[in-house]
Amino acid sequence: MAGQPDNKLSDEIVTQEARPKLKKPPLFKVMLLNDDFTPMDFVVQVLKSFFGMNEDKATQVMLHVHTRGVGVCGVFSKDVAETKVRLVTDYSRKHQHPLLCTMEEA
Ligand code: TYC
């Protein structure tokens, strides 16, 4: 159309970075805290059911939390970590245990 700028690409040289600077998404540690009331076998069951651990690994992590006060269950994306914390907390309350599950940036 007369007088309208056309849409053809100009002759400018367009460069693109070889490695665009994209930040990696942050990861989050999901942790269990010790308490005096939740039974050991319940904690082992939680670690097996929600974190895919076998009996030996779950027992080792449970005993670590029992003796040291806190322990890492796994490292996940923010969404997955939030979901694990919610599922473990809901399951623990449903069984009337005070088990605390938290997350923090890795
Ligand atoms: N301290 C609890 C007990 O002696 C066991 C326990 C382990 C509780 C780990 C919570 O995250 C926990 N029965």
PDB file of N, CA and C and ligand atoms in Angstrom:
ATOM      1  N   MET A   1       0.845  -1.193   0.000  1.00  0.00           N
ATOM      2  CA  MET A   1       0.000   0.000   0.000  1.00  0.00           C
ATOM      3  C   MET A   1       0.889   1.255   0.000  1.00  0.00           C
ATOM      4  N   ALA A   2       0.501   2.248  -0.754  1.00  0.00           N
ATOM      5  CA  ALA A   2       1.341   3.444  -0.877  1.00  0.00           C
ATOM      6  C   ALA A   2       1.466   4.152   0.459  1.00  0.00           C
ATOM      7  N   GLY A   3       2.698   4.597   0.797  1.00  0.00           N
ATOM      8  CA  GLY A   3       2.924   5.359   2.028  1.00  0.00           C
ATOM      9  C   GLY A   3       3.054   4.494   3.287  1.00  0.00           C
ATOM     10  N   GLN A   4       2.760   3.198   3.242  1.00  0.00           N
ATOM     11  CA  GLN A   4       2.871   2.324   4.418  1.00  0.00           C
ATOM     12  C   GLN A   4       4.279   1.726   4.482  1.00  0.00           C
ATOM     13  N   PRO A   5       4.893   1.647   5.688  1.00  0.00           N
ATOM     14  CA  PRO A   5       6.178   0.952   5.776  1.00  0.00           C
ATOM     15  C   PRO A   5       5.970  -0.536   5.483  1.00  0.00           C
ATOM     16  N   ASP A   6       6.911  -1.123   4.759  1.00  0.00           N
ATOM     17  CA  ASP A   6       6.691  -2.542   4.486  1.00  0.00           C
ATOM     18  C   ASP A   6       7.226  -3.386   5.638  1.00  0.00           C
ATOM     19  N   ASN A   7       6.890  -4.636   5.655  1.00  0.00           N
ATOM     20  CA  ASN A   7       7.249  -5.522   6.762  1.00  0.00           C
ATOM     21  C   ASN A   7       8.488  -6.363   6.492  1.00  0.00           C
ATOM     22  N   LYS A   8       9.168  -6.091   5.403  1.00  0.00           N
ATOM     23  CA  LYS A   8      10.347  -6.905   5.089  1.00  0.00           C
ATOM     24  C   LYS A   8      11.429  -6.692   6.139  1.00  0.00           C
ATOM     25  N   LEU A   9      12.156  -7.735   6.487  1.00  0.00           N
ATOM     26  CA  LEU A   9      13.270  -7.610   7.416  1.00  0.00           C
ATOM     27  C   LEU A   9      14.326  -6.699   6.799  1.00  0.00           C
ATOM     28  N   SER A  10      14.903  -5.835   7.619  1.00  0.00           N
ATOM     29  CA  SER A  10      15.946  -4.947   7.102  1.00  0.00           C
ATOM     30  C   SER A  10      17.238  -5.732   6.916  1.00  0.00           C
ATOM     31  N   ASP A  11      18.270  -5.078   6.494  1.00  0.00           N
ATOM     32  CA  ASP A  11      19.547  -5.748   6.259  1.00  0.00           C
ATOM     33  C   ASP A  11      20.444  -5.740   7.497  1.00  0.00           C
ATOM     34  N   GLU A  12      19.903  -5.291   8.643  1.00  0.00           N
ATOM     35  CA  GLU A  12      20.733  -5.274   9.857  1.00  0.00           C
ATOM     36  C   GLU A  12      21.245  -6.671  10.175  1.00  0.00           C
ATOM     37  N   ILE A  13      22.458  -6.698  10.769  1.00  0.00           N
ATOM     38  CA  ILE A  13      22.990  -7.993  11.213  1.00  0.00           C
ATOM     39  C   ILE A  13      22.507  -8.216  12.648  1.00  0.00           C
ATOM     40  N   VAL A  14      21.826  -9.304  12.845  1.00  0.00           N
ATOM     41  CA  VAL A  14      21.298  -9.609  14.171  1.00  0.00           C
ATOM     42  C   VAL A  14      22.153 -10.716  14.763  1.00  0.00           C
ATOM     43  N   THR A  15      22.691 -10.437  15.945  1.00  0.00           N
ATOM     44  CA  THR A  15      23.496 -11.486  16.594  1.00  0.00           C
ATOM     45  C   THR A  15      22.720 -12.035  17.776  1.00  0.00           C
ATOM     46  N   GLN A  16      22.995 -13.270  18.085  1.00  0.00           N
ATOM     47  CA  GLN A  16      22.344 -13.918  19.228  1.00  0.00           C
ATOM     48  C   GLN A  16      23.443 -14.536  20.078  1.00  0.00           C
ATOM     49  N   GLU A  17      23.332 -14.357  21.395  1.00  0.00           N
ATOM     50  CA  GLU A  17      24.340 -14.981  22.257  1.00  0.00           C
ATOM     51  C   GLU A  17      24.314 -16.479  22.070  1.00  0.00           C
ATOM     52  N   ALA A  18      25.499 -17.078  22.090  1.00  0.00           N
ATOM     53  CA  ALA A  18      25.566 -18.524  21.945  1.00  0.00           C
ATOM     54  C   ALA A  18      24.935 -19.201  23.160  1.00  0.00           C
ATOM     55  N   ARG A  19      25.182 -18.622  24.361  1.00  0.00           N
ATOM     56  CA  ARG A  19      24.641 -19.215  25.590  1.00  0.00           C
ATOM     57  C   ARG A  19      23.837 -18.157  26.330  1.00  0.00           C
ATOM     58  N   PRO A  20      22.550 -18.064  26.037  1.00  0.00           N
ATOM     59  CA  PRO A  20      21.737 -17.062  26.732  1.00  0.00           C
ATOM     60  C   PRO A  20      21.807 -17.274  28.246  1.00  0.00           C
ATOM     61  N   LYS A  21      21.862 -16.185  29.005  1.00  0.00           N
ATOM     62  CA  LYS A  21      22.058 -16.302  30.462  1.00  0.00           C
ATOM     63  C   LYS A  21      20.731 -16.596  31.163  1.00  0.00           C
ATOM     64  N   LEU A  22      20.355 -17.863  31.161  1.00  0.00           N
ATOM     65  CA  LEU A  22      19.143 -18.281  31.867  1.00  0.00           C
ATOM     66  C   LEU A  22      19.543 -18.792  33.238  1.00  0.00           C
ATOM     67  N   LYS A  23      18.856 -18.301  34.272  1.00  0.00           N
ATOM     68  CA  LYS A  23      19.159 -18.791  35.629  1.00  0.00           C
ATOM     69  C   LYS A  23      18.540 -20.164  35.808  1.00  0.00           C
ATOM     70  N   LYS A  24      19.285 -21.049  36.463  1.00  0.00           N
ATOM     71  CA  LYS A  24      18.718 -22.360  36.786  1.00  0.00           C
ATOM     72  C   LYS A  24      17.672 -22.178  37.888  1.00  0.00           C
ATOM     73  N   PRO A  25      16.568 -22.910  37.813  1.00  0.00           N
ATOM     74  CA  PRO A  25      15.568 -22.763  38.884  1.00  0.00           C
ATOM     75  C   PRO A  25      16.135 -23.265  40.208  1.00  0.00           C
ATOM     76  N   PRO A  26      15.768 -22.608  41.316  1.00  0.00           N
ATOM     77  CA  PRO A  26      16.316 -23.033  42.608  1.00  0.00           C
ATOM     78  C   PRO A  26      15.795 -24.402  43.018  1.00  0.00           C
ATOM     79  N   LEU A  27      16.600 -25.102  43.828  1.00  0.00           N
ATOM     80  CA  LEU A  27      16.191 -26.401  44.370  1.00  0.00           C
ATOM     81  C   LEU A  27      15.944 -26.241  45.870  1.00  0.00           C
ATOM     82  N   PHE A  28      15.088 -27.115  46.390  1.00  0.00           N
ATOM     83  CA  PHE A  28      14.707 -27.030  47.806  1.00  0.00           C
ATOM     84  C   PHE A  28      14.897 -28.374  48.496  1.00  0.00           C
ATOM     85  N   LYS A  29      15.524 -28.303  49.700  1.00  0.00           N
ATOM     86  CA  LYS A  29      15.662 -29.494  50.543  1.00  0.00           C
ATOM     87  C   LYS A  29      14.365 -29.667  51.324  1.00  0.00           C
ATOM     88  N   VAL A  30      13.855 -30.894  51.331  1.00  0.00           N
ATOM     89  CA  VAL A  30      12.718 -31.211  52.210  1.00  0.00           C
ATOM     90  C   VAL A  30      13.289 -31.921  53.423  1.00  0.00           C
ATOM     91  N   MET A  31      12.919 -31.450  54.617  1.00  0.00           N
ATOM     92  CA  MET A  31      13.506 -31.962  55.849  1.00  0.00           C
ATOM     93  C   MET A  31      12.462 -32.440  56.847  1.00  0.00           C
ATOM     94  N   LEU A  32      12.856 -33.419  57.656  1.00  0.00           N
ATOM     95  CA  LEU A  32      12.034 -33.834  58.797  1.00  0.00           C
ATOM     96  C   LEU A  32      12.713 -33.331  60.062  1.00  0.00           C
ATOM     97  N   LEU A  33      11.888 -32.937  61.041  1.00  0.00           N
ATOM     98  CA  LEU A  33      12.394 -32.515  62.344  1.00  0.00           C
ATOM     99  C   LEU A  33      12.045 -33.575  63.376  1.00  0.00           C
ATOM    100  N   ASN A  34      12.909 -33.730  64.357  1.00  0.00           N
ATOM    101  CA  ASN A  34      12.649 -34.694  65.420  1.00  0.00           C
ATOM    102  C   ASN A  34      11.567 -34.175  66.375  1.00  0.00           C
ATOM    103  N   ASP A  35      10.864 -35.087  66.977  1.00  0.00           N
ATOM    104  CA  ASP A  35       9.968 -34.763  68.103  1.00  0.00           C
ATOM    105  C   ASP A  35       9.951 -35.972  69.019  1.00  0.00           C
ATOM    106  N   ASP A  36       9.320 -35.810  70.194  1.00  0.00           N
ATOM    107  CA  ASP A  36       9.355 -36.895  71.185  1.00  0.00           C
ATOM    108  C   ASP A  36       8.184 -37.865  71.067  1.00  0.00           C
ATOM    109  N   PHE A  37       7.282 -37.632  70.133  1.00  0.00           N
ATOM    110  CA  PHE A  37       6.018 -38.372  70.144  1.00  0.00           C
ATOM    111  C   PHE A  37       5.778 -39.259  68.924  1.00  0.00           C
ATOM    112  N   THR A  38       6.225 -38.825  67.742  1.00  0.00           N
ATOM    113  CA  THR A  38       5.952 -39.618  66.534  1.00  0.00           C
ATOM    114  C   THR A  38       6.713 -40.940  66.612  1.00  0.00           C
ATOM    115  N   PRO A  39       6.030 -42.074  66.441  1.00  0.00           N
ATOM    116  CA  PRO A  39       6.727 -43.371  66.522  1.00  0.00           C
ATOM    117  C   PRO A  39       7.759 -43.520  65.399  1.00  0.00           C
ATOM    118  N   MET A  40       8.869 -44.191  65.756  1.00  0.00           N
ATOM    119  CA  MET A  40       9.940 -44.406  64.776  1.00  0.00           C
ATOM    120  C   MET A  40       9.436 -45.138  63.530  1.00  0.00           C
ATOM    121  N   ASP A  41       8.588 -46.139  63.731  1.00  0.00           N
ATOM    122  CA  ASP A  41       8.146 -46.907  62.551  1.00  0.00           C
ATOM    123  C   ASP A  41       7.226 -46.087  61.646  1.00  0.00           C
ATOM    124  N   PHE A  42       6.541 -45.091  62.213  1.00  0.00           N
ATOM    125  CA  PHE A  42       5.726 -44.198  61.373  1.00  0.00           C
ATOM    126  C   PHE A  42       6.638 -43.338  60.488  1.00  0.00           C
ATOM    127  N   VAL A  43       7.722 -42.830  61.066  1.00  0.00           N
ATOM    128  CA  VAL A  43       8.667 -41.995  60.292  1.00  0.00           C
ATOM    129  C   VAL A  43       9.297 -42.829  59.170  1.00  0.00           C
ATOM    130  N   VAL A  44       9.658 -44.055  59.477  1.00  0.00           N
ATOM    131  CA  VAL A  44      10.229 -44.954  58.449  1.00  0.00           C
ATOM    132  C   VAL A  44       9.206 -45.163  57.327  1.00  0.00           C
ATOM    133  N   GLN A  45       7.968 -45.354  57.696  1.00  0.00           N
ATOM    134  CA  GLN A  45       6.906 -45.550  56.696  1.00  0.00           C
ATOM    135  C   GLN A  45       6.750 -44.305  55.808  1.00  0.00           C
ATOM    136  N   VAL A  46       6.814 -43.121  56.422  1.00  0.00           N
ATOM    137  CA  VAL A  46       6.719 -41.859  55.663  1.00  0.00           C
ATOM    138  C   VAL A  46       7.869 -41.757  54.658  1.00  0.00           C
ATOM    139  N   LEU A  47       9.071 -42.068  55.116  1.00  0.00           N
ATOM    140  CA  LEU A  47      10.246 -41.947  54.230  1.00  0.00           C
ATOM    141  C   LEU A  47      10.161 -42.937  53.064  1.00  0.00           C
ATOM    142  N   LYS A  48       9.604 -44.113  53.327  1.00  0.00           N
ATOM    143  CA  LYS A  48       9.434 -45.099  52.245  1.00  0.00           C
ATOM    144  C   LYS A  48       8.323 -44.657  51.282  1.00  0.00           C
ATOM    145  N   SER A  49       7.210 -44.226  51.830  1.00  0.00           N
ATOM    146  CA  SER A  49       6.026 -43.924  51.002  1.00  0.00           C
ATOM    147  C   SER A  49       6.184 -42.644  50.182  1.00  0.00           C
ATOM    148  N   PHE A  50       6.728 -41.576  50.811  1.00  0.00           N
ATOM    149  CA  PHE A  50       6.728 -40.271  50.150  1.00  0.00           C
ATOM    150  C   PHE A  50       8.066 -39.913  49.509  1.00  0.00           C
ATOM    151  N   PHE A  51       9.140 -40.639  49.888  1.00  0.00           N
ATOM    152  CA  PHE A  51      10.461 -40.285  49.355  1.00  0.00           C
ATOM    153  C   PHE A  51      11.151 -41.464  48.673  1.00  0.00           C
ATOM    154  N   GLY A  52      10.416 -42.550  48.481  1.00  0.00           N
ATOM    155  CA  GLY A  52      10.926 -43.682  47.696  1.00  0.00           C
ATOM    156  C   GLY A  52      12.134 -44.383  48.284  1.00  0.00           C
ATOM    157  N   MET A  53      12.303 -44.278  49.608  1.00  0.00           N
ATOM    158  CA  MET A  53      13.471 -44.956  50.229  1.00  0.00           C
ATOM    159  C   MET A  53      13.146 -46.407  50.520  1.00  0.00           C
ATOM    160  N   ASN A  54      14.194 -47.254  50.510  1.00  0.00           N
ATOM    161  CA  ASN A  54      13.994 -48.631  50.967  1.00  0.00           C
ATOM    162  C   ASN A  54      14.089 -48.660  52.499  1.00  0.00           C
ATOM    163  N   GLU A  55      13.793 -49.812  53.082  1.00  0.00           N
ATOM    164  CA  GLU A  55      13.741 -49.946  54.542  1.00  0.00           C
ATOM    165  C   GLU A  55      15.053 -49.500  55.204  1.00  0.00           C
ATOM    166  N   ASP A  56      16.181 -49.930  54.643  1.00  0.00           N
ATOM    167  CA  ASP A  56      17.488 -49.610  55.257  1.00  0.00           C
ATOM    168  C   ASP A  56      17.767 -48.113  55.223  1.00  0.00           C
ATOM    169  N   LYS A  57      17.541 -47.496  54.062  1.00  0.00           N
ATOM    170  CA  LYS A  57      17.814 -46.057  53.919  1.00  0.00           C
ATOM    171  C   LYS A  57      16.863 -45.241  54.809  1.00  0.00           C
ATOM    172  N   ALA A  58      15.583 -45.643  54.818  1.00  0.00           N
ATOM    173  CA  ALA A  58      14.586 -44.929  55.631  1.00  0.00           C
ATOM    174  C   ALA A  58      14.934 -45.026  57.121  1.00  0.00           C
ATOM    175  N   THR A  59      15.397 -46.191  57.548  1.00  0.00           N
ATOM    176  CA  THR A  59      15.775 -46.375  58.958  1.00  0.00           C
ATOM    177  C   THR A  59      16.985 -45.509  59.302  1.00  0.00           C
ATOM    178  N   GLN A  60      17.941 -45.476  58.373  1.00  0.00           N
ATOM    179  CA  GLN A  60      19.154 -44.658  58.569  1.00  0.00           C
ATOM    180  C   GLN A  60      18.798 -43.169  58.684  1.00  0.00           C
ATOM    181  N   VAL A  61      17.920 -42.671  57.797  1.00  0.00           N
ATOM    182  CA  VAL A  61      17.533 -41.256  57.834  1.00  0.00           C
ATOM    183  C   VAL A  61      16.722 -40.960  59.100  1.00  0.00           C
ATOM    184  N   MET A  62      15.797 -41.856  59.457  1.00  0.00           N
ATOM    185  CA  MET A  62      14.984 -41.655  60.673  1.00  0.00           C
ATOM    186  C   MET A  62      15.896 -41.564  61.904  1.00  0.00           C
ATOM    187  N   LEU A  63      16.899 -42.462  61.994  1.00  0.00           N
ATOM    188  CA  LEU A  63      17.802 -42.452  63.161  1.00  0.00           C
ATOM    189  C   LEU A  63      18.678 -41.193  63.167  1.00  0.00           C
ATOM    190  N   HIS A  64      19.040 -40.728  61.979  1.00  0.00           N
ATOM    191  CA  HIS A  64      19.798 -39.464  61.884  1.00  0.00           C
ATOM    192  C   HIS A  64      18.962 -38.321  62.463  1.00  0.00           C
ATOM    193  N   VAL A  65      17.690 -38.249  62.040  1.00  0.00           N
ATOM    194  CA  VAL A  65      16.815 -37.175  62.551  1.00  0.00           C
ATOM    195  C   VAL A  65      16.619 -37.336  64.059  1.00  0.00           C
ATOM    196  N   HIS A  66      16.413 -38.569  64.501  1.00  0.00           N
ATOM    197  CA  HIS A  66      16.186 -38.841  65.925  1.00  0.00           C
ATOM    198  C   HIS A  66      17.368 -38.382  66.782  1.00  0.00           C
ATOM    199  N   THR A  67      18.598 -38.584  66.284  1.00  0.00           N
ATOM    200  CA  THR A  67      19.779 -38.260  67.097  1.00  0.00           C
ATOM    201  C   THR A  67      20.277 -36.828  66.870  1.00  0.00           C
ATOM    202  N   ARG A  68      20.119 -36.304  65.648  1.00  0.00           N
ATOM    203  CA  ARG A  68      20.685 -34.984  65.328  1.00  0.00           C
ATOM    204  C   ARG A  68      19.640 -33.869  65.322  1.00  0.00           C
ATOM    205  N   GLY A  69      18.360 -34.230  65.280  1.00  0.00           N
ATOM    206  CA  GLY A  69      17.296 -33.216  65.362  1.00  0.00           C
ATOM    207  C   GLY A  69      16.654 -32.860  64.042  1.00  0.00           C
ATOM    208  N   VAL A  70      17.407 -33.000  62.943  1.00  0.00           N
ATOM    209  CA  VAL A  70      16.885 -32.653  61.625  1.00  0.00           C
ATOM    210  C   VAL A  70      17.633 -33.472  60.577  1.00  0.00           C
ATOM    211  N   GLY A  71      16.942 -33.773  59.476  1.00  0.00           N
ATOM    212  CA  GLY A  71      17.596 -34.524  58.404  1.00  0.00           C
ATOM    213  C   GLY A  71      16.903 -34.280  57.072  1.00  0.00           C
ATOM    214  N   VAL A  72      17.679 -34.444  56.007  1.00  0.00           N
ATOM    215  CA  VAL A  72      17.168 -34.181  54.661  1.00  0.00           C
ATOM    216  C   VAL A  72      16.554 -35.456  54.070  1.00  0.00           C
ATOM    217  N   CYS A  73      15.339 -35.304  53.542  1.00  0.00           N
ATOM    218  CA  CYS A  73      14.639 -36.425  52.901  1.00  0.00           C
ATOM    219  C   CYS A  73      14.912 -36.459  51.397  1.00  0.00           C
ATOM    220  N   GLY A  74      15.237 -35.283  50.826  1.00  0.00           N
ATOM    221  CA  GLY A  74      15.475 -35.218  49.388  1.00  0.00           C
ATOM    222  C   GLY A  74      15.549 -33.769  48.937  1.00  0.00           C
ATOM    223  N   VAL A  75      15.953 -33.569  47.682  1.00  0.00           N
ATOM    224  CA  VAL A  75      16.083 -32.227  47.093  1.00  0.00           C
ATOM    225  C   VAL A  75      15.231 -32.196  45.824  1.00  0.00           C
ATOM    226  N   PHE A  76      14.382 -31.159  45.710  1.00  0.00           N
ATOM    227  CA  PHE A  76      13.360 -31.126  44.662  1.00  0.00           C
ATOM    228  C   PHE A  76      13.160 -29.701  44.141  1.00  0.00           C
ATOM    229  N   SER A  77      12.454 -29.597  43.019  1.00  0.00           N
ATOM    230  CA  SER A  77      12.007 -28.284  42.553  1.00  0.00           C
ATOM    231  C   SER A  77      11.040 -27.703  43.600  1.00  0.00           C
ATOM    232  N   LYS A  78      10.789 -26.399  43.516  1.00  0.00           N
ATOM    233  CA  LYS A  78       9.942 -25.742  44.529  1.00  0.00           C
ATOM    234  C   LYS A  78       8.557 -26.396  44.595  1.00  0.00           C
ATOM    235  N   ASP A  79       7.938 -26.609  43.448  1.00  0.00           N
ATOM    236  CA  ASP A  79       6.583 -27.186  43.401  1.00  0.00           C
ATOM    237  C   ASP A  79       6.536 -28.568  44.028  1.00  0.00           C
ATOM    238  N   VAL A  80       7.503 -29.398  43.654  1.00  0.00           N
ATOM    239  CA  VAL A  80       7.517 -30.777  44.179  1.00  0.00           C
ATOM    240  C   VAL A  80       7.780 -30.754  45.679  1.00  0.00           C
ATOM    241  N   ALA A  81       8.726 -29.898  46.132  1.00  0.00           N
ATOM    242  CA  ALA A  81       9.028 -29.813  47.568  1.00  0.00           C
ATOM    243  C   ALA A  81       7.790 -29.375  48.350  1.00  0.00           C
ATOM    244  N   GLU A  82       7.080 -28.368  47.839  1.00  0.00           N
ATOM    245  CA  GLU A  82       5.870 -27.887  48.534  1.00  0.00           C
ATOM    246  C   GLU A  82       4.828 -28.993  48.634  1.00  0.00           C
ATOM    247  N   THR A  83       4.707 -29.756  47.569  1.00  0.00           N
ATOM    248  CA  THR A  83       3.719 -30.846  47.570  1.00  0.00           C
ATOM    249  C   THR A  83       4.105 -31.932  48.574  1.00  0.00           C
ATOM    250  N   LYS A  84       5.404 -32.298  48.619  1.00  0.00           N
ATOM    251  CA  LYS A  84       5.873 -33.322  49.585  1.00  0.00           C
ATOM    252  C   LYS A  84       5.579 -32.861  51.018  1.00  0.00           C
ATOM    253  N   VAL A  85       5.910 -31.588  51.312  1.00  0.00           N
ATOM    254  CA  VAL A  85       5.690 -31.063  52.666  1.00  0.00           C
ATOM    255  C   VAL A  85       4.204 -31.160  53.026  1.00  0.00           C
ATOM    256  N   ARG A  86       3.348 -30.778  52.073  1.00  0.00           N
ATOM    257  CA  ARG A  86       1.899 -30.801  52.344  1.00  0.00           C
ATOM    258  C   ARG A  86       1.398 -32.232  52.530  1.00  0.00           C
ATOM    259  N   LEU A  87       1.829 -33.139  51.665  1.00  0.00           N
ATOM    260  CA  LEU A  87       1.351 -34.522  51.760  1.00  0.00           C
ATOM    261  C   LEU A  87       1.811 -35.184  53.062  1.00  0.00           C
ATOM    262  N   VAL A  88       3.075 -34.968  53.435  1.00  0.00           N
ATOM    263  CA  VAL A  88       3.593 -35.575  54.679  1.00  0.00           C
ATOM    264  C   VAL A  88       2.879 -34.985  55.896  1.00  0.00           C
ATOM    265  N   THR A  89       2.675 -33.664  55.876  1.00  0.00           N
ATOM    266  CA  THR A  89       2.009 -33.015  57.012  1.00  0.00           C
ATOM    267  C   THR A  89       0.556 -33.488  57.137  1.00  0.00           C
ATOM    268  N   ASP A  90      -0.158 -33.540  56.027  1.00  0.00           N
ATOM    269  CA  ASP A  90      -1.560 -34.004  56.054  1.00  0.00           C
ATOM    270  C   ASP A  90      -1.648 -35.452  56.550  1.00  0.00           C
ATOM    271  N   TYR A  91      -0.737 -36.281  56.044  1.00  0.00           N
ATOM    272  CA  TYR A  91      -0.743 -37.706  56.425  1.00  0.00           C
ATOM    273  C   TYR A  91      -0.440 -37.862  57.926  1.00  0.00           C
ATOM    274  N   SER A  92       0.520 -37.071  58.425  1.00  0.00           N
ATOM    275  CA  SER A  92       0.893 -37.156  59.844  1.00  0.00           C
ATOM    276  C   SER A  92      -0.255 -36.702  60.741  1.00  0.00           C
ATOM    277  N   ARG A  93      -0.910 -35.610  60.348  1.00  0.00           N
ATOM    278  CA  ARG A  93      -2.036 -35.113  61.161  1.00  0.00           C
ATOM    279  C   ARG A  93      -3.200 -36.098  61.127  1.00  0.00           C
ATOM    280  N   LYS A  94      -3.426 -36.679  59.953  1.00  0.00           N
ATOM    281  CA  LYS A  94      -4.510 -37.665  59.826  1.00  0.00           C
ATOM    282  C   LYS A  94      -4.295 -38.829  60.809  1.00  0.00           C
ATOM    283  N   HIS A  95      -3.017 -39.156  61.049  1.00  0.00           N
ATOM    284  CA  HIS A  95      -2.695 -40.225  62.000  1.00  0.00           C
ATOM    285  C   HIS A  95      -2.379 -39.682  63.391  1.00  0.00           C
ATOM    286  N   GLN A  96      -2.674 -38.413  63.581  1.00  0.00           N
ATOM    287  CA  GLN A  96      -2.545 -37.746  64.890  1.00  0.00           C
ATOM    288  C   GLN A  96      -1.123 -37.762  65.440  1.00  0.00           C
ATOM    289  N   HIS A  97      -0.138 -37.589  64.516  1.00  0.00           N
ATOM    290  CA  HIS A  97       1.257 -37.457  64.940  1.00  0.00           C
ATOM    291  C   HIS A  97       1.714 -36.020  64.667  1.00  0.00           C
ATOM    292  N   PRO A  98       2.604 -35.493  65.521  1.00  0.00           N
ATOM    293  CA  PRO A  98       3.022 -34.082  65.363  1.00  0.00           C
ATOM    294  C   PRO A  98       4.230 -33.892  64.437  1.00  0.00           C
ATOM    295  N   LEU A  99       4.594 -34.918  63.695  1.00  0.00           N
ATOM    296  CA  LEU A  99       5.781 -34.875  62.823  1.00  0.00           C
ATOM    297  C   LEU A  99       5.837 -33.580  62.003  1.00  0.00           C
ATOM    298  N   LEU A 100       6.986 -32.915  62.034  1.00  0.00           N
ATOM    299  CA  LEU A 100       7.170 -31.659  61.286  1.00  0.00           C
ATOM    300  C   LEU A 100       8.033 -31.898  60.054  1.00  0.00           C
ATOM    301  N   CYS A 101       7.521 -31.417  58.913  1.00  0.00           N
ATOM    302  CA  CYS A 101       8.226 -31.511  57.641  1.00  0.00           C
ATOM    303  C   CYS A 101       8.332 -30.100  57.079  1.00  0.00           C
ATOM    304  N   THR A 102       9.559 -29.685  56.749  1.00  0.00           N
ATOM    305  CA  THR A 102       9.772 -28.310  56.260  1.00  0.00           C
ATOM    306  C   THR A 102      10.639 -28.335  54.998  1.00  0.00           C
ATOM    307  N   MET A 103      10.783 -27.155  54.389  1.00  0.00           N
ATOM    308  CA  MET A 103      11.657 -27.054  53.215  1.00  0.00           C
ATOM    309  C   MET A 103      12.489 -25.780  53.293  1.00  0.00           C
ATOM    310  N   GLU A 104      13.671 -25.822  52.681  1.00  0.00           N
ATOM    311  CA  GLU A 104      14.489 -24.603  52.570  1.00  0.00           C
ATOM    312  C   GLU A 104      15.330 -24.696  51.304  1.00  0.00           C
ATOM    313  N   GLU A 105      15.699 -23.521  50.775  1.00  0.00           N
ATOM    314  CA  GLU A 105      16.451 -23.526  49.529  1.00  0.00           C
ATOM    315  C   GLU A 105      17.786 -24.248  49.725  1.00  0.00           C
ATOM    316  N   ALA A 106      18.127 -25.073  48.752  1.00  0.00           N
ATOM    317  CA  ALA A 106      19.340 -25.915  48.891  1.00  0.00           C
ATOM    318  C   ALA A 106      20.598 -25.072  48.682  1.00  0.00           C
TER     319      ALA A 106
HETATM  320  N1  TYC B   1      12.105 -39.182  68.339  1.00  0.00           N
HETATM  321  C1  TYC B   1      11.022 -40.074  67.932  1.00  0.00           C
HETATM  322  C2  TYC B   1      10.875 -41.181  68.936  1.00  0.00           C
HETATM  323  O1  TYC B   1      11.748 -41.400  69.772  1.00  0.00           O
HETATM  324  C3  TYC B   1      11.280 -40.655  66.548  1.00  0.00           C
HETATM  325  C4  TYC B   1      11.328 -39.637  65.466  1.00  0.00           C
HETATM  326  C5  TYC B   1      12.315 -39.711  64.489  1.00  0.00           C
HETATM  327  C6  TYC B   1      10.366 -38.624  65.401  1.00  0.00           C
HETATM  328  C7  TYC B   1      12.355 -38.767  63.459  1.00  0.00           C
HETATM  329  C8  TYC B   1      10.402 -37.688  64.358  1.00  0.00           C
HETATM  330  O2  TYC B   1      11.420 -36.879  62.367  1.00  0.00           O
HETATM  331  C9  TYC B   1      11.391 -37.770  63.397  1.00  0.00           C
HETATM  332  N2  TYC B   1       9.778 -41.926  68.877  1.00  0.00           N
END
